[in-house]
XYZ file of C-alpha atoms in Angstrom:
298
model
C -72.345 -27.632 -12.638
C -72.648 -24.732 -15.071
C -75.262 -25.194 -17.850
C -72.559 -25.219 -20.534
C -70.565 -27.883 -18.714
C -73.704 -29.930 -18.129
C -74.332 -29.907 -21.881
C -70.718 -30.921 -22.496
C -71.048 -33.845 -20.072
C -74.242 -35.012 -21.763
C -72.607 -34.632 -25.178
C -69.762 -36.906 -24.102
C -72.251 -39.469 -22.775
C -74.074 -39.500 -26.112
C -70.835 -39.741 -28.098
C -69.550 -42.632 -25.979
C -72.897 -44.427 -26.016
C -73.266 -44.274 -29.808
C -69.617 -45.291 -30.068
C -70.548 -48.967 -29.695
C -72.864 -48.860 -32.713
C -70.114 -47.128 -34.675
C -67.701 -49.934 -33.757
C -70.156 -52.439 -35.241
C -70.313 -50.415 -38.438
C -66.522 -50.252 -38.668
C -66.189 -54.006 -38.101
C -68.348 -54.698 -41.145
C -65.373 -53.979 -43.388
C -62.258 -53.844 -41.216
C -60.710 -56.614 -39.031
C -61.023 -55.769 -35.317
C -57.356 -55.283 -34.422
C -56.695 -53.253 -37.556
C -59.735 -51.101 -36.803
C -58.432 -50.467 -33.291
C -54.967 -49.615 -34.654
C -56.428 -47.136 -37.160
C -58.523 -45.557 -34.428
C -55.474 -44.870 -32.291
C -53.242 -43.851 -35.190
C -55.563 -41.022 -36.203
C -56.158 -40.092 -32.556
C -52.378 -39.706 -32.137
C -51.414 -38.117 -35.470
C -51.016 -35.175 -35.890
C -52.017 -34.290 -32.293
C -48.877 -35.875 -30.852
C -46.750 -33.293 -32.688
C -48.859 -30.379 -31.487
C -49.417 -31.098 -27.799
C -45.924 -31.953 -26.610
C -44.782 -34.572 -24.088
C -47.268 -36.272 -21.729
C -45.834 -34.738 -18.501
C -45.904 -38.092 -16.680
C -43.253 -40.851 -16.422
C -43.041 -42.920 -19.602
C -43.653 -46.191 -17.733
C -47.177 -45.008 -17.001
C -47.794 -43.996 -20.606
C -46.600 -47.393 -21.866
C -48.501 -49.272 -19.164
C -51.815 -47.576 -19.874
C -51.195 -47.737 -23.627
C -50.811 -51.526 -23.463
C -53.571 -52.177 -20.912
C -56.163 -49.769 -22.290
C -55.231 -49.302 -25.931
C -54.070 -52.811 -26.836
C -55.681 -55.227 -24.376
C -58.967 -53.525 -23.496
C -59.925 -52.174 -26.904
C -58.374 -55.089 -28.797
C -60.405 -57.641 -26.828
C -63.559 -55.519 -27.024
C -63.335 -55.195 -30.805
C -62.617 -58.929 -31.201
C -65.587 -59.818 -28.978
C -67.921 -57.550 -30.932
C -66.593 -58.958 -34.188
C -67.471 -62.433 -32.870
C -71.059 -61.692 -32.035
C -71.445 -59.550 -28.906
C -73.915 -56.834 -29.964
C -73.327 -53.136 -29.382
C -75.862 -52.542 -26.611
C -74.806 -55.576 -24.603
C -71.135 -54.624 -25.018
C -71.801 -51.122 -23.685
C -73.411 -52.620 -20.592
C -71.039 -55.496 -19.789
C -67.954 -53.344 -20.381
C -69.029 -51.120 -17.511
C -68.126 -53.956 -15.157
C -64.753 -52.162 -15.289
C -66.045 -50.269 -12.275
C -65.970 -53.527 -10.291
C -62.391 -54.264 -11.342
C -61.295 -50.687 -10.684
C -62.579 -50.864 -7.105
C -61.059 -54.322 -6.527
C -57.653 -53.276 -7.905
C -57.749 -50.118 -5.788
C -58.297 -52.319 -2.726
C -55.554 -54.802 -3.668
C -52.907 -52.468 -5.101
C -53.593 -49.026 -3.687
C -54.646 -50.422 -0.289
C -57.844 -48.388 -0.330
C -60.531 -49.436 2.133
C -63.843 -50.135 0.386
C -66.884 -48.274 1.581
C -69.905 -50.433 2.511
C -71.777 -48.994 -0.455
C -68.975 -50.143 -2.768
C -69.180 -53.699 -1.456
C -72.945 -53.741 -1.961
C -72.534 -52.241 -5.423
C -69.995 -54.857 -6.492
C -72.275 -57.704 -5.347
C -75.314 -56.225 -7.089
C -73.424 -55.572 -10.341
C -71.949 -59.105 -10.283
C -75.446 -60.561 -9.937
C -76.417 -58.571 -13.028
C -73.436 -59.900 -15.013
C -74.280 -63.477 -13.972
C -77.873 -62.980 -15.138
C -76.575 -61.882 -18.524
C -74.285 -64.900 -18.868
C -77.078 -67.298 -17.837
C -79.690 -65.730 -20.135
C -80.854 -68.556 -22.405
C -82.153 -66.025 -24.929
C -78.742 -64.394 -25.228
C -77.604 -64.352 -28.853
C -73.959 -63.578 -28.083
C -71.502 -66.487 -27.687
C -70.531 -66.905 -24.036
C -66.828 -67.064 -24.951
C -67.014 -63.695 -26.682
C -68.950 -62.259 -23.748
C -66.140 -63.401 -21.458
C -63.706 -61.440 -23.659
C -65.693 -58.280 -22.926
C -65.433 -58.996 -19.194
C -61.663 -59.559 -19.546
C -61.472 -56.282 -21.495
C -63.230 -54.594 -18.566
C -60.583 -56.108 -16.285
C -57.779 -54.551 -18.322
C -59.680 -51.264 -18.173
C -59.527 -51.581 -14.401
C -55.764 -52.160 -14.664
C -55.358 -49.013 -16.744
C -57.423 -47.021 -14.251
C -55.162 -48.182 -11.433
C -52.027 -47.161 -13.361
C -53.632 -43.823 -14.166
C -54.257 -43.237 -10.467
C -50.500 -43.565 -9.942
C -49.682 -41.369 -12.961
C -52.084 -38.513 -12.089
C -51.756 -36.891 -15.541
C -52.247 -33.109 -15.394
C -53.604 -33.057 -18.949
C -55.966 -35.942 -19.794
C -56.120 -35.147 -23.515
C -52.339 -35.060 -23.895
C -52.066 -38.290 -21.895
C -54.642 -39.982 -24.137
C -52.864 -38.892 -27.312
C -49.628 -40.511 -26.129
C -51.500 -43.630 -24.987
C -52.924 -43.827 -28.498
C -49.456 -43.557 -30.018
C -48.161 -46.398 -27.814
C -51.026 -48.684 -28.842
C -50.641 -48.380 -32.621
C -47.567 -50.549 -33.298
C -48.518 -53.487 -31.006
C -52.010 -53.544 -32.509
C -50.628 -53.522 -36.053
C -48.231 -56.367 -35.210
C -51.026 -58.417 -33.626
C -53.271 -57.731 -36.607
C -50.519 -58.816 -38.997
C -49.945 -62.055 -37.040
C -53.558 -63.035 -36.336
C -55.688 -61.405 -39.030
C -53.108 -61.666 -41.795
C -51.494 -59.107 -44.119
C -53.826 -60.048 -46.967
C -56.944 -59.361 -44.907
C -55.518 -56.047 -43.688
C -54.495 -54.897 -47.167
C -57.837 -55.934 -48.650
C -59.677 -54.043 -45.919
C -57.654 -50.885 -46.555
C -58.022 -51.187 -50.316
C -61.782 -51.752 -50.163
C -62.468 -49.301 -47.328
C -65.988 -47.953 -47.751
C -67.254 -44.499 -46.740
C -68.975 -46.079 -43.742
C -65.621 -47.486 -42.616
C -63.893 -44.126 -43.051
C -66.657 -42.470 -41.072
C -66.413 -45.069 -38.313
C -62.640 -44.619 -37.983
C -63.031 -40.824 -37.921
C -65.732 -41.048 -35.252
C -63.698 -43.426 -33.084
C -60.536 -41.338 -33.361
C -61.820 -37.782 -33.178
C -65.217 -37.926 -31.456
C -64.916 -40.853 -29.031
C -61.211 -40.440 -28.254
C -60.072 -36.831 -28.662
C -63.349 -35.009 -28.007
C -64.516 -37.468 -25.354
C -61.264 -37.600 -23.391
C -60.570 -33.912 -23.848
C -63.941 -32.822 -22.490
C -63.954 -35.456 -19.737
C -60.528 -34.307 -18.582
C -61.685 -30.686 -18.626
C -64.715 -31.559 -16.496
C -62.581 -33.463 -13.979
C -60.334 -30.425 -13.648
C -63.335 -28.144 -13.043
C -65.367 -30.369 -10.708
C -64.718 -33.170 -8.238
C -65.047 -36.782 -9.380
C -68.271 -37.326 -7.414
C -69.920 -34.695 -9.633
C -68.578 -35.942 -12.973
C -68.417 -39.730 -12.560
C -72.186 -40.369 -12.222
C -72.654 -39.238 -15.819
C -70.882 -42.446 -16.857
C -73.958 -44.364 -15.676
C -75.787 -42.983 -18.692
C -73.302 -44.430 -21.212
C -74.788 -47.982 -21.279
C -78.291 -46.478 -21.297
C -77.436 -44.492 -24.424
C -75.523 -47.461 -25.869
C -78.416 -49.894 -25.460
C -80.931 -47.322 -26.722
C -78.807 -46.505 -29.774
C -78.360 -50.206 -30.541
C -82.122 -50.710 -30.329
C -82.967 -47.707 -32.529
C -80.133 -47.956 -35.071
C -79.406 -51.697 -35.146
C -82.680 -53.269 -34.030
C -81.048 -54.918 -31.003
C -83.831 -56.213 -28.772
C -83.576 -56.311 -24.986
C -85.279 -59.219 -23.232
C -86.769 -59.105 -19.735
C -83.850 -60.914 -18.072
C -81.318 -58.668 -19.819
C -83.316 -55.582 -18.805
C -83.299 -56.702 -15.161
C -79.571 -57.397 -15.425
C -79.007 -53.918 -16.866
C -80.798 -52.328 -13.910
C -78.663 -54.360 -11.483
C -75.386 -53.526 -13.238
C -76.125 -49.811 -13.508
C -77.475 -49.728 -9.953
C -74.385 -51.513 -8.692
C -72.124 -49.059 -10.499
C -74.040 -46.187 -8.939
C -73.294 -47.579 -5.481
C -69.565 -47.766 -6.210
C -68.991 -44.318 -7.712
C -71.478 -41.983 -6.060
C -70.103 -40.537 -2.839
C -70.277 -37.438 -0.725
C -68.011 -34.641 -1.854
C -64.665 -34.687 -0.058
C -61.204 -33.353 -0.929
C -60.062 -36.933 -1.478
C -62.898 -37.571 -3.920
C -61.945 -34.469 -5.826
C -58.517 -35.961 -6.526
C -59.774 -39.323 -7.807
C -60.495 -38.399 -11.416
C -59.431 -41.094 -13.857
C -60.091 -42.662 -17.244
C -62.818 -44.807 -15.754
C -65.792 -43.976 -17.930
C -64.543 -43.855 -21.465
C -65.225 -46.130 -24.392
């Protein structure tokens, strides 16, 4: 990888890792579903008018928009709003790798490599350790929502494999546009119009900054650069950088939010990240070069 592209990959990792702390900041003044809707609105507008159509069938755009934009991010934001801290969220959410592999086996009829099977088992042991950690401050129910969100991420990755979008940034902009209205409707029904209006009326600079970061840095910059890298290099070169996202996320949560990591959680983190490494790292082959997807974005 060229030095410039290496720096771009590391920049995306840092942006996506810090993203979880930014979500916490945004949730301090904005209900979770409304925050997610605002994120996608500003990611879509005005870019949707500048980039043109997504160049893939609309059923794929709608499918990924609902699975990734509404279900995955909606559940993640709700879980974090109900007590799952930023660092832990960044780690548990990466269990999407497990779901992505399982869905590829079930739907795409891909044969798992032995290393993938080992990786799934190891990562699952790590997730179980997190759930059973008696020192865990996060409610188990909310933690389960993060795991379900990771499952929907796996669904969106599977749909994306079918879609094979030629332009990842353009695809993400249209996904964002699809997600806005369902998220606003769900926010209106569950969080209430009064809460939404009060949040918009009393929006603080920290909330504005969080929305801007989520929309422009985490979504447009992150997806745009990641898509560029996947077009320049095969997936086996780019995908391993995603292993650094929970490392940055947990480190940022510790430095910026004072989120402590206990011994059992640290061991679990090593198992989860190690398991993910087994599932995504492979020898370079033409087939691997075609497997780029949205599988490492937050």
